[in-house]
CSV table of N, CA and C in Angstrom, one decimal:
chain,number,residue,atom,x,y,z
A,1,MET,N,-46.9,-81.4,77.0
A,1,MET,CA,-48.1,-82.1,76.5
A,1,MET,C,-49.2,-81.1,76.6
A,2,LYS,N,-49.9,-80.9,75.5
A,2,LYS,CA,-51.0,-80.0,75.5
A,2,LYS,C,-52.3,-80.7,75.9
A,3,HIS,N,-53.1,-80.1,76.8
A,3,HIS,CA,-54.3,-80.8,77.2
A,3,HIS,C,-55.5,-79.8,77.1
A,4,HIS,N,-56.5,-80.2,76.4
A,4,HIS,CA,-57.7,-79.4,76.2
A,4,HIS,C,-58.7,-79.8,77.2
A,5,HIS,N,-59.1,-78.9,78.0
A,5,HIS,CA,-60.2,-79.1,79.0
A,5,HIS,C,-61.5,-79.1,78.3
A,6,HIS,N,-62.2,-80.2,78.4
A,6,HIS,CA,-63.5,-80.3,77.7
A,6,HIS,C,-64.6,-79.9,78.6
A,7,LYS,N,-65.8,-79.9,78.1
A,7,LYS,CA,-67.0,-79.3,78.8
A,7,LYS,C,-67.2,-80.1,80.1
A,8,PHE,N,-67.0,-81.4,80.1
A,8,PHE,CA,-67.2,-82.2,81.3
A,8,PHE,C,-66.3,-81.8,82.4
A,9,PHE,N,-65.0,-81.5,82.1
A,9,PHE,CA,-64.1,-81.1,83.1
A,9,PHE,C,-64.4,-79.8,83.6
A,10,LYS,N,-64.8,-78.8,82.8
A,10,LYS,CA,-65.2,-77.5,83.2
A,10,LYS,C,-66.4,-77.6,84.2
A,11,ALA,N,-67.4,-78.5,83.8
A,11,ALA,CA,-68.6,-78.7,84.7
A,11,ALA,C,-68.1,-79.3,86.0
A,12,PHE,N,-67.2,-80.2,85.9
A,12,PHE,CA,-66.7,-80.9,87.1
A,12,PHE,C,-66.0,-79.9,88.0
A,13,LEU,N,-65.2,-79.0,87.4
A,13,LEU,CA,-64.5,-77.9,88.2
A,13,LEU,C,-65.5,-77.0,89.0
A,14,VAL,N,-66.6,-76.7,88.3
A,14,VAL,CA,-67.6,-75.8,88.9
A,14,VAL,C,-68.2,-76.6,90.1
A,15,ILE,N,-68.6,-77.8,89.9
A,15,ILE,CA,-69.2,-78.6,91.0
A,15,ILE,C,-68.2,-78.8,92.1
A,16,TYR,N,-67.0,-79.1,91.8
A,16,TYR,CA,-65.9,-79.3,92.8
A,16,TYR,C,-65.7,-78.1,93.6
A,17,ALA,N,-65.6,-76.9,92.9
A,17,ALA,CA,-65.4,-75.7,93.7
A,17,ALA,C,-66.6,-75.4,94.6
A,18,GLY,N,-67.8,-75.7,94.1
A,18,GLY,CA,-69.0,-75.5,94.9
A,18,GLY,C,-69.0,-76.3,96.2
A,19,VAL,N,-68.6,-77.6,96.0
A,19,VAL,CA,-68.5,-78.5,97.2
A,19,VAL,C,-67.5,-78.0,98.2
A,20,LEU,N,-66.3,-77.5,97.7
A,20,LEU,CA,-65.3,-77.1,98.5
A,20,LEU,C,-65.7,-75.8,99.2
A,21,ILE,N,-66.3,-74.9,98.5
A,21,ILE,CA,-66.7,-73.6,99.1
A,21,ILE,C,-67.8,-73.9,100.2
A,22,PHE,N,-68.7,-74.8,100.0
A,22,PHE,CA,-69.7,-75.2,101.0
A,22,PHE,C,-69.0,-75.8,102.2
A,23,HIS,N,-68.0,-76.6,102.0
A,23,HIS,CA,-67.2,-77.1,103.1
A,23,HIS,C,-66.4,-76.1,103.8
A,24,ALA,N,-65.8,-75.1,103.1
A,24,ALA,CA,-65.0,-74.1,103.7
A,24,ALA,C,-65.8,-73.1,104.6
A,25,ILE,N,-67.1,-73.0,104.3
A,25,ILE,CA,-67.9,-72.1,105.1
A,25,ILE,C,-68.0,-72.6,106.6
A,26,GLU,N,-67.8,-73.9,106.8
A,26,GLU,CA,-67.8,-74.5,108.1
A,26,GLU,C,-66.5,-74.2,108.9
A,27,LEU,N,-65.5,-73.7,108.3
A,27,LEU,CA,-64.2,-73.5,109.0
A,27,LEU,C,-64.4,-72.3,110.0
A,28,PRO,N,-63.6,-72.4,111.1
A,28,PRO,CA,-63.7,-71.3,112.1
A,28,PRO,C,-62.7,-70.2,111.6
A,29,PHE,N,-63.3,-69.2,111.0
A,29,PHE,CA,-62.4,-68.2,110.4
A,29,PHE,C,-61.8,-67.3,111.4
A,30,LEU,N,-62.2,-67.3,112.7
A,30,LEU,CA,-61.6,-66.6,113.7
A,30,LEU,C,-60.3,-67.2,114.3
A,31,ASN,N,-60.0,-68.4,113.9
A,31,ASN,CA,-58.8,-69.1,114.2
A,31,ASN,C,-57.7,-68.6,113.3
A,32,PRO,N,-56.6,-68.0,113.9
A,32,PRO,CA,-55.6,-67.5,113.0
A,32,PRO,C,-54.9,-68.6,112.2
A,33,LEU,N,-54.8,-69.8,112.8
A,33,LEU,CA,-54.1,-70.9,112.0
A,33,LEU,C,-55.0,-71.3,110.8
A,34,VAL,N,-56.3,-71.1,110.9
A,34,VAL,CA,-57.1,-71.4,109.7
A,34,VAL,C,-56.9,-70.4,108.6
A,35,ILE,N,-56.8,-69.1,109.0
A,35,ILE,CA,-56.5,-68.0,108.0
A,35,ILE,C,-55.1,-68.3,107.4
A,36,ILE,N,-54.1,-68.6,108.2
A,36,ILE,CA,-52.8,-68.9,107.6
A,36,ILE,C,-52.9,-70.1,106.7
A,37,GLY,N,-53.7,-71.1,107.1
A,37,GLY,CA,-53.8,-72.3,106.3
A,37,GLY,C,-54.5,-72.0,104.9
A,38,LEU,N,-55.5,-71.1,105.0
A,38,LEU,CA,-56.2,-70.7,103.7
A,38,LEU,C,-55.2,-70.0,102.8
A,39,ILE,N,-54.4,-69.1,103.3
A,39,ILE,CA,-53.4,-68.4,102.5
A,39,ILE,C,-52.4,-69.3,102.0
A,40,ALA,N,-51.8,-70.2,102.9
A,40,ALA,CA,-50.8,-71.1,102.5
A,40,ALA,C,-51.2,-72.1,101.4
A,41,GLY,N,-52.4,-72.6,101.5
A,41,GLY,CA,-53.0,-73.5,100.5
A,41,GLY,C,-53.1,-72.9,99.2
A,42,LEU,N,-53.6,-71.7,99.1
A,42,LEU,CA,-53.8,-70.9,97.9
A,42,LEU,C,-52.5,-70.6,97.3
A,43,LEU,N,-51.5,-70.2,98.1
A,43,LEU,CA,-50.2,-69.9,97.5
A,43,LEU,C,-49.5,-71.1,97.0
A,44,LEU,N,-49.6,-72.2,97.7
A,44,LEU,CA,-49.0,-73.5,97.3
A,44,LEU,C,-49.6,-73.9,95.9
A,45,ALA,N,-50.9,-73.8,95.8
A,45,ALA,CA,-51.6,-74.1,94.5
A,45,ALA,C,-51.1,-73.2,93.3
A,46,LEU,N,-51.1,-71.9,93.6
A,46,LEU,CA,-50.7,-71.0,92.5
A,46,LEU,C,-49.2,-71.1,92.2
A,47,ILE,N,-48.4,-71.3,93.2
A,47,ILE,CA,-46.9,-71.4,92.9
A,47,ILE,C,-46.7,-72.7,92.2
A,48,SER,N,-47.3,-73.8,92.7
A,48,SER,CA,-47.0,-75.1,92.0
A,48,SER,C,-47.4,-75.2,90.6
A,49,HIS,N,-48.6,-74.5,90.3
A,49,HIS,CA,-49.0,-74.5,88.9
A,49,HIS,C,-48.2,-73.5,88.0
A,50,SER,N,-47.6,-72.5,88.7
A,50,SER,CA,-46.8,-71.5,87.9
A,50,SER,C,-45.5,-72.1,87.5
A,51,TYR,N,-44.9,-73.0,88.3
A,51,TYR,CA,-43.6,-73.6,88.0
A,51,TYR,C,-43.8,-74.8,87.1
A,52,HIS,N,-44.6,-75.7,87.6
A,52,HIS,CA,-44.9,-76.9,86.8
A,52,HIS,C,-45.9,-77.7,87.6
A,53,GLY,N,-46.9,-78.2,86.8
A,53,GLY,CA,-48.0,-78.9,87.4
A,53,GLY,C,-47.7,-80.2,88.2
A,54,ARG,N,-46.5,-80.8,88.0
A,54,ARG,CA,-46.2,-82.0,88.7
A,54,ARG,C,-46.2,-81.8,90.2
A,55,VAL,N,-45.8,-80.6,90.6
A,55,VAL,CA,-45.9,-80.2,92.1
A,55,VAL,C,-47.4,-80.3,92.5
A,56,ALA,N,-48.2,-79.7,91.7
A,56,ALA,CA,-49.7,-79.8,92.0
A,56,ALA,C,-50.2,-81.2,92.1
A,57,LEU,N,-49.7,-82.0,91.2
A,57,LEU,CA,-50.1,-83.4,91.2
A,57,LEU,C,-49.6,-84.1,92.5
A,58,PHE,N,-48.4,-83.8,92.9
A,58,PHE,CA,-47.8,-84.4,94.1
A,58,PHE,C,-48.7,-83.9,95.3
A,59,LEU,N,-49.0,-82.6,95.3
A,59,LEU,CA,-49.8,-82.1,96.4
A,59,LEU,C,-51.2,-82.7,96.5
A,60,LEU,N,-51.8,-83.0,95.3
A,60,LEU,CA,-53.1,-83.7,95.3
A,60,LEU,C,-52.9,-85.1,95.9
A,61,MET,N,-51.8,-85.7,95.6
A,61,MET,CA,-51.6,-87.1,96.1
A,61,MET,C,-51.4,-87.0,97.7
A,62,ILE,N,-50.7,-86.0,98.2
A,62,ILE,CA,-50.6,-85.8,99.6
A,62,ILE,C,-52.0,-85.6,100.2
A,63,HIS,N,-52.8,-84.8,99.6
A,63,HIS,CA,-54.2,-84.5,100.0
A,63,HIS,C,-55.0,-85.9,100.1
A,64,MET,N,-54.8,-86.7,99.1
A,64,MET,CA,-55.5,-88.0,99.1
A,64,MET,C,-55.0,-88.9,100.2
A,65,GLY,N,-53.7,-88.8,100.4
A,65,GLY,CA,-53.1,-89.6,101.5
A,65,GLY,C,-53.6,-89.2,102.9
A,66,ILE,N,-53.7,-87.9,103.1
A,66,ILE,CA,-54.3,-87.4,104.3
A,66,ILE,C,-55.7,-87.8,104.5
A,67,ASP,N,-56.5,-87.8,103.4
A,67,ASP,CA,-57.9,-88.3,103.4
A,67,ASP,C,-57.9,-89.8,103.8
A,68,MET,N,-57.0,-90.6,103.3
A,68,MET,CA,-57.0,-92.0,103.6
A,68,MET,C,-56.8,-92.2,105.2
A,69,ILE,N,-55.8,-91.4,105.7
A,69,ILE,CA,-55.6,-91.5,107.2
A,69,ILE,C,-56.8,-91.1,107.9
A,70,THR,N,-57.3,-89.9,107.6
A,70,THR,CA,-58.5,-89.4,108.3
A,70,THR,C,-59.7,-90.3,108.2
A,71,HIS,N,-60.0,-90.7,107.0
A,71,HIS,CA,-61.2,-91.6,106.8
A,71,HIS,C,-61.0,-93.0,107.5
A,72,GLY,N,-59.7,-93.4,107.6
A,72,GLY,CA,-59.4,-94.7,108.2
A,72,GLY,C,-59.7,-94.6,109.7
A,73,ILE,N,-59.5,-93.4,110.3
A,73,ILE,CA,-59.7,-93.2,111.8
A,73,ILE,C,-61.2,-93.3,112.1
A,74,TYR,N,-62.0,-92.7,111.3
A,74,TYR,CA,-63.4,-92.5,111.6
A,74,TYR,C,-64.3,-93.5,110.9
A,75,LEU,N,-63.8,-94.4,110.1
A,75,LEU,CA,-64.6,-95.3,109.3
A,75,LEU,C,-65.6,-96.1,110.1
A,76,GLU,N,-65.3,-96.5,111.3
A,76,GLU,CA,-66.2,-97.3,112.1
A,76,GLU,C,-67.4,-96.5,112.6
A,77,THR,N,-67.3,-95.2,112.7
A,77,THR,CA,-68.4,-94.4,113.2
A,77,THR,C,-69.2,-93.7,112.1
A,78,TYR,N,-68.9,-94.0,110.9
A,78,TYR,CA,-69.6,-93.4,109.7
A,78,TYR,C,-71.1,-93.8,109.7
A,79,LYS,N,-71.9,-92.8,109.2
A,79,LYS,CA,-73.3,-93.1,108.9
A,79,LYS,C,-73.4,-93.2,107.4
A,80,LEU,N,-74.5,-93.5,106.9
A,80,LEU,CA,-74.7,-93.7,105.5
A,80,LEU,C,-74.3,-92.4,104.7
A,81,GLN,N,-74.7,-91.3,105.2
A,81,GLN,CA,-74.4,-90.0,104.5
A,81,GLN,C,-72.9,-89.8,104.4
A,82,ASP,N,-72.1,-90.2,105.5
A,82,ASP,CA,-70.7,-90.1,105.5
A,82,ASP,C,-70.1,-91.0,104.4
A,83,TYR,N,-70.6,-92.2,104.2
A,83,TYR,CA,-70.1,-93.1,103.2
A,83,TYR,C,-70.4,-92.5,101.8
A,84,LEU,N,-71.6,-92.0,101.6
A,84,LEU,CA,-72.0,-91.4,100.3
A,84,LEU,C,-71.1,-90.2,100.0
A,85,PHE,N,-70.8,-89.3,101.0
A,85,PHE,CA,-70.0,-88.2,100.8
A,85,PHE,C,-68.5,-88.7,100.5
A,86,GLY,N,-68.1,-89.7,101.2
A,86,GLY,CA,-66.7,-90.2,101.0
A,86,GLY,C,-66.6,-90.7,99.6
A,87,ILE,N,-67.6,-91.5,99.1
A,87,ILE,CA,-67.5,-92.0,97.8
A,87,ILE,C,-67.5,-90.9,96.7
A,88,LEU,N,-68.3,-89.8,97.0
A,88,LEU,CA,-68.3,-88.7,96.1
A,88,LEU,C,-67.0,-88.0,96.1
A,89,HIS,N,-66.4,-87.8,97.3
A,89,HIS,CA,-65.1,-87.1,97.5
A,89,HIS,C,-64.0,-87.9,96.8
A,90,ILE,N,-64.0,-89.2,97.0
A,90,ILE,CA,-62.9,-90.0,96.3
A,90,ILE,C,-63.1,-89.9,94.8
A,91,GLY,N,-64.4,-90.0,94.3
A,91,GLY,CA,-64.6,-89.9,92.9
A,91,GLY,C,-64.1,-88.6,92.3
A,92,MET,N,-64.4,-87.5,93.0
A,92,MET,CA,-63.9,-86.2,92.5
A,92,MET,C,-62.4,-86.1,92.5
A,93,ASP,N,-61.8,-86.6,93.6
A,93,ASP,CA,-60.3,-86.6,93.6
A,93,ASP,C,-59.7,-87.4,92.5
A,94,ILE,N,-60.3,-88.6,92.2
A,94,ILE,CA,-59.9,-89.4,91.1
A,94,ILE,C,-60.0,-88.7,89.7
A,95,VAL,N,-61.1,-88.1,89.5
A,95,VAL,CA,-61.3,-87.3,88.3
A,95,VAL,C,-60.2,-86.2,88.2
A,96,PHE,N,-60.0,-85.5,89.3
A,96,PHE,CA,-59.0,-84.5,89.3
A,96,PHE,C,-57.6,-85.1,89.1
A,97,LEU,N,-57.3,-86.2,89.7
A,97,LEU,CA,-56.0,-86.8,89.6
A,97,LEU,C,-55.8,-87.3,88.1
A,98,TYR,N,-56.8,-87.8,87.5
A,98,TYR,CA,-56.8,-88.3,86.1
A,98,TYR,C,-56.5,-87.1,85.2
A,99,GLU,N,-57.2,-86.0,85.4
A,99,GLU,CA,-57.0,-84.9,84.5
A,99,GLU,C,-55.6,-84.3,84.7
A,100,GLU,N,-55.2,-84.2,85.9
A,100,GLU,CA,-53.8,-83.7,86.2
A,100,GLU,C,-52.8,-84.6,85.6
A,101,SER,N,-53.0,-85.9,85.7
A,101,SER,CA,-52.1,-86.9,85.1
A,101,SER,C,-52.0,-86.8,83.6
A,102,LEU,N,-53.1,-86.6,83.0
A,102,LEU,CA,-53.1,-86.4,81.5
A,102,LEU,C,-52.2,-85.2,81.1
A,103,THR,N,-52.3,-84.2,81.9
A,103,THR,CA,-51.6,-83.0,81.6
A,103,THR,C,-50.1,-83.1,81.9
A,104,HIS,N,-49.7,-83.8,83.0
A,104,HIS,CA,-48.4,-83.6,83.6
A,104,HIS,C,-47.6,-84.9,83.5
A,105,THR,N,-48.1,-86.0,83.1
A,105,THR,CA,-47.3,-87.3,83.1
A,105,THR,C,-47.4,-87.9,81.7
A,106,LYS,N,-46.4,-88.7,81.4
A,106,LYS,CA,-46.4,-89.5,80.1
A,106,LYS,C,-47.3,-90.6,80.1
A,107,ASN,N,-47.6,-91.2,81.3
A,107,ASN,CA,-48.4,-92.4,81.4
A,107,ASN,C,-49.4,-92.2,82.5
A,108,PRO,N,-50.6,-91.6,82.2
A,108,PRO,CA,-51.5,-91.3,83.3
A,108,PRO,C,-52.1,-92.5,83.9
A,109,LYS,N,-52.3,-93.6,83.2
A,109,LYS,CA,-52.9,-94.8,83.7
A,109,LYS,C,-51.9,-95.4,84.8
A,110,LYS,N,-50.7,-95.4,84.5
A,110,LYS,CA,-49.7,-95.9,85.5
A,110,LYS,C,-49.7,-95.0,86.7
A,111,THR,N,-49.8,-93.7,86.5
A,111,THR,CA,-49.9,-92.8,87.7
A,111,THR,C,-51.1,-93.1,88.5
A,112,ILE,N,-52.2,-93.3,87.9
A,112,ILE,CA,-53.4,-93.6,88.7
A,112,ILE,C,-53.3,-94.9,89.4
A,113,ILE,N,-52.8,-95.9,88.8
A,113,ILE,CA,-52.6,-97.2,89.4
A,113,ILE,C,-51.7,-97.2,90.6
A,114,LEU,N,-50.5,-96.6,90.4
A,114,LEU,CA,-49.5,-96.4,91.4
A,114,LEU,C,-50.0,-95.6,92.6
A,115,THR,N,-50.7,-94.5,92.3
A,115,THR,CA,-51.3,-93.7,93.3
A,115,THR,C,-52.4,-94.5,94.1
A,116,GLY,N,-53.2,-95.3,93.4
A,116,GLY,CA,-54.2,-96.1,94.1
A,116,GLY,C,-53.5,-97.1,95.0
A,117,ILE,N,-52.4,-97.8,94.6
A,117,ILE,CA,-51.7,-98.7,95.4
A,117,ILE,C,-51.1,-98.0,96.6
A,118,LEU,N,-50.5,-96.9,96.4
A,118,LEU,CA,-49.9,-96.1,97.5
A,118,LEU,C,-51.0,-95.7,98.5
A,119,LEU,N,-52.2,-95.3,98.1
A,119,LEU,CA,-53.2,-94.8,99.0
A,119,LEU,C,-53.8,-96.0,99.8
A,120,VAL,N,-54.0,-97.1,99.1
A,120,VAL,CA,-54.4,-98.3,99.9
A,120,VAL,C,-53.4,-98.7,100.9
A,121,GLY,N,-52.1,-98.6,100.6
A,121,GLY,CA,-51.1,-98.9,101.5
A,121,GLY,C,-51.1,-97.9,102.7
A,122,ILE,N,-51.3,-96.7,102.4
A,122,ILE,CA,-51.4,-95.6,103.5
A,122,ILE,C,-52.5,-96.0,104.4
A,123,PHE,N,-53.7,-96.3,103.8
A,123,PHE,CA,-54.9,-96.6,104.6
A,123,PHE,C,-54.6,-97.8,105.5
A,124,ILE,N,-54.1,-98.9,105.0
A,124,ILE,CA,-53.8,-100.1,105.7
A,124,ILE,C,-52.8,-99.8,106.9
A,125,ILE,N,-51.7,-99.2,106.5
A,125,ILE,CA,-50.7,-98.9,107.5
A,125,ILE,C,-51.2,-98.0,108.6
A,126,SER,N,-51.9,-96.9,108.2
A,126,SER,CA,-52.5,-96.0,109.2
A,126,SER,C,-53.4,-96.7,110.2
A,127,LYS,N,-54.2,-97.6,109.7
A,127,LYS,CA,-55.1,-98.4,110.5
A,127,LYS,C,-54.3,-99.3,111.4
A,128,ALA,N,-53.3,-100.0,110.9
A,128,ALA,CA,-52.5,-101.0,111.6
A,128,ALA,C,-51.8,-100.3,112.8
A,129,VAL,N,-51.2,-99.2,112.6
A,129,VAL,CA,-50.4,-98.5,113.6
A,129,VAL,C,-51.2,-97.5,114.4
A,130,GLY,N,-52.5,-97.3,114.1
A,130,GLY,CA,-53.3,-96.4,114.8
A,130,GLY,C,-52.9,-94.9,114.6
A,131,LEU,N,-52.4,-94.6,113.4
A,131,LEU,CA,-51.9,-93.3,113.1
A,131,LEU,C,-53.1,-92.3,113.1
A,132,GLU,N,-52.9,-91.2,113.7
A,132,GLU,CA,-54.0,-90.2,113.8
A,132,GLU,C,-53.4,-88.8,113.5
A,133,ILE,N,-54.2,-88.0,113.0
A,133,ILE,CA,-53.8,-86.6,112.8
A,133,ILE,C,-54.3,-85.9,114.1
A,134,PRO,N,-53.4,-85.1,114.7
A,134,PRO,CA,-53.7,-84.5,116.0
A,134,PRO,C,-55.0,-83.6,115.9
A,135,GLU,N,-55.9,-83.8,116.8
A,135,GLU,CA,-57.2,-83.1,116.8
A,135,GLU,C,-57.1,-81.6,116.6
A,136,ASN,N,-56.1,-80.9,117.2
A,136,ASN,CA,-56.0,-79.5,117.1
A,136,ASN,C,-55.5,-79.0,115.8
A,137,THR,N,-55.1,-79.9,114.9
A,137,THR,CA,-54.6,-79.5,113.6
A,137,THR,C,-55.6,-79.8,112.4
A,138,HIS,N,-56.7,-80.4,112.7
A,138,HIS,CA,-57.7,-80.8,111.7
A,138,HIS,C,-58.1,-79.5,110.9
A,139,GLU,N,-58.6,-78.5,111.6
A,139,GLU,CA,-59.1,-77.3,110.9
A,139,GLU,C,-58.1,-76.6,110.1
A,140,PRO,N,-56.9,-76.3,110.6
A,140,PRO,CA,-55.8,-75.7,109.8
A,140,PRO,C,-55.4,-76.5,108.6
A,141,ILE,N,-55.3,-77.9,108.8
A,141,ILE,CA,-55.0,-78.7,107.6
A,141,ILE,C,-56.1,-78.7,106.6
A,142,GLU,N,-57.4,-78.7,107.1
A,142,GLU,CA,-58.5,-78.6,106.1
A,142,GLU,C,-58.5,-77.3,105.4
A,143,ALA,N,-58.1,-76.2,106.1
A,143,ALA,CA,-58.0,-74.9,105.4
A,143,ALA,C,-56.9,-75.0,104.3
A,144,VAL,N,-55.8,-75.6,104.6
A,144,VAL,CA,-54.7,-75.7,103.5
A,144,VAL,C,-55.2,-76.5,102.4
A,145,VAL,N,-55.8,-77.6,102.7
A,145,VAL,CA,-56.3,-78.5,101.6
A,145,VAL,C,-57.4,-77.9,100.8
A,146,ILE,N,-58.4,-77.3,101.4
A,146,ILE,CA,-59.5,-76.7,100.7
A,146,ILE,C,-59.1,-75.5,99.8
A,147,SER,N,-58.3,-74.6,100.4
A,147,SER,CA,-57.8,-73.5,99.6
A,147,SER,C,-56.8,-73.9,98.5
A,148,GLY,N,-56.0,-74.9,98.8
A,148,GLY,CA,-55.1,-75.4,97.8
A,148,GLY,C,-55.8,-76.0,96.6
A,149,ILE,N,-56.8,-76.8,96.9
A,149,ILE,CA,-57.6,-77.4,95.8
A,149,ILE,C,-58.4,-76.3,95.1
A,150,LEU,N,-59.0,-75.4,95.8
A,150,LEU,CA,-59.7,-74.2,95.2
A,150,LEU,C,-58.8,-73.4,94.3
A,151,GLY,N,-57.5,-73.2,94.8
A,151,GLY,CA,-56.6,-72.5,93.9
A,151,GLY,C,-56.3,-73.3,92.6
A,152,CYS,N,-56.2,-74.6,92.7
A,152,CYS,CA,-56.0,-75.4,91.5
A,152,CYS,C,-57.2,-75.3,90.6
A,153,VAL,N,-58.4,-75.4,91.2
A,153,VAL,CA,-59.6,-75.3,90.4
A,153,VAL,C,-59.7,-74.0,89.7
A,154,PHE,N,-59.5,-72.9,90.4
A,154,PHE,CA,-59.5,-71.6,89.8
A,154,PHE,C,-58.4,-71.4,88.7
A,155,TYR,N,-57.3,-72.0,89.0
A,155,TYR,CA,-56.2,-71.9,88.0
A,155,TYR,C,-56.6,-72.6,86.7
A,156,HIS,N,-57.2,-73.8,86.8
A,156,HIS,CA,-57.6,-74.5,85.6
A,156,HIS,C,-58.7,-73.8,84.9
A,157,PHE,N,-59.6,-73.2,85.7
A,157,PHE,CA,-60.8,-72.6,85.1
A,157,PHE,C,-60.5,-71.4,84.4
A,158,TRP,N,-59.6,-70.6,84.9
A,158,TRP,CA,-59.3,-69.3,84.3
A,158,TRP,C,-58.0,-69.1,83.6
A,159,LYS,N,-57.2,-70.2,83.5
A,159,LYS,CA,-55.9,-70.0,82.8
A,159,LYS,C,-56.2,-69.8,81.3
A,160,LYS,N,-55.2,-69.1,80.7
A,160,LYS,CA,-55.3,-68.8,79.3
A,160,LYS,C,-55.3,-70.1,78.5
A,161,LYS,N,-56.1,-70.2,77.4
A,161,LYS,CA,-56.2,-71.4,76.6
A,161,LYS,C,-54.9,-71.7,75.9
A,162,LYS,N,-54.1,-70.8,75.7
A,162,LYS,CA,-52.8,-71.0,75.0
A,162,LYS,C,-51.7,-71.5,75.9
A,163,HIS,N,-52.0,-71.4,77.2
A,163,HIS,CA,-51.0,-71.8,78.2
A,163,HIS,C,-50.8,-73.3,78.2
A,164,VAL,N,-49.5,-73.8,78.1
A,164,VAL,CA,-49.2,-75.2,78.1
A,164,VAL,C,-48.1,-75.4,79.2
A,165,HIS,N,-48.3,-76.5,80.0
A,165,HIS,CA,-47.3,-76.8,81.0
A,165,HIS,C,-46.1,-77.4,80.4
């Protein structure tokens, strides 16, 4: 399925990359696990797009699932700015999921709906069982996620126009 990236999506990618780079600056680059995470995330993104974008779509869903668990843990302590950032973050992930679904699935609406149901389920279950991501793994996981999504953004931004998945 050929997908033409329009001006809105290109602008979205630039904004998305800017937000991620701003967030990446806060990572502790002296931590070797963060460096490994940055390299691993970038490699995962580039490899998944090189073979077929459905892997990238799946990794985006994993990212969104991790977000549901993480945000579920801290939801009670959020301030207004945290809620606003969370809404922006979810909105950006949904746009990216939609664009990836258009490119890599036969029924993008079904993919979005099923992903939404899955994520709500993950959120509810993680809250019910008190699932937490271990504190010492937050920054390396963030590094993988940030560099992986940046790798996807850069792939989409600079890929050849004739390239079709």
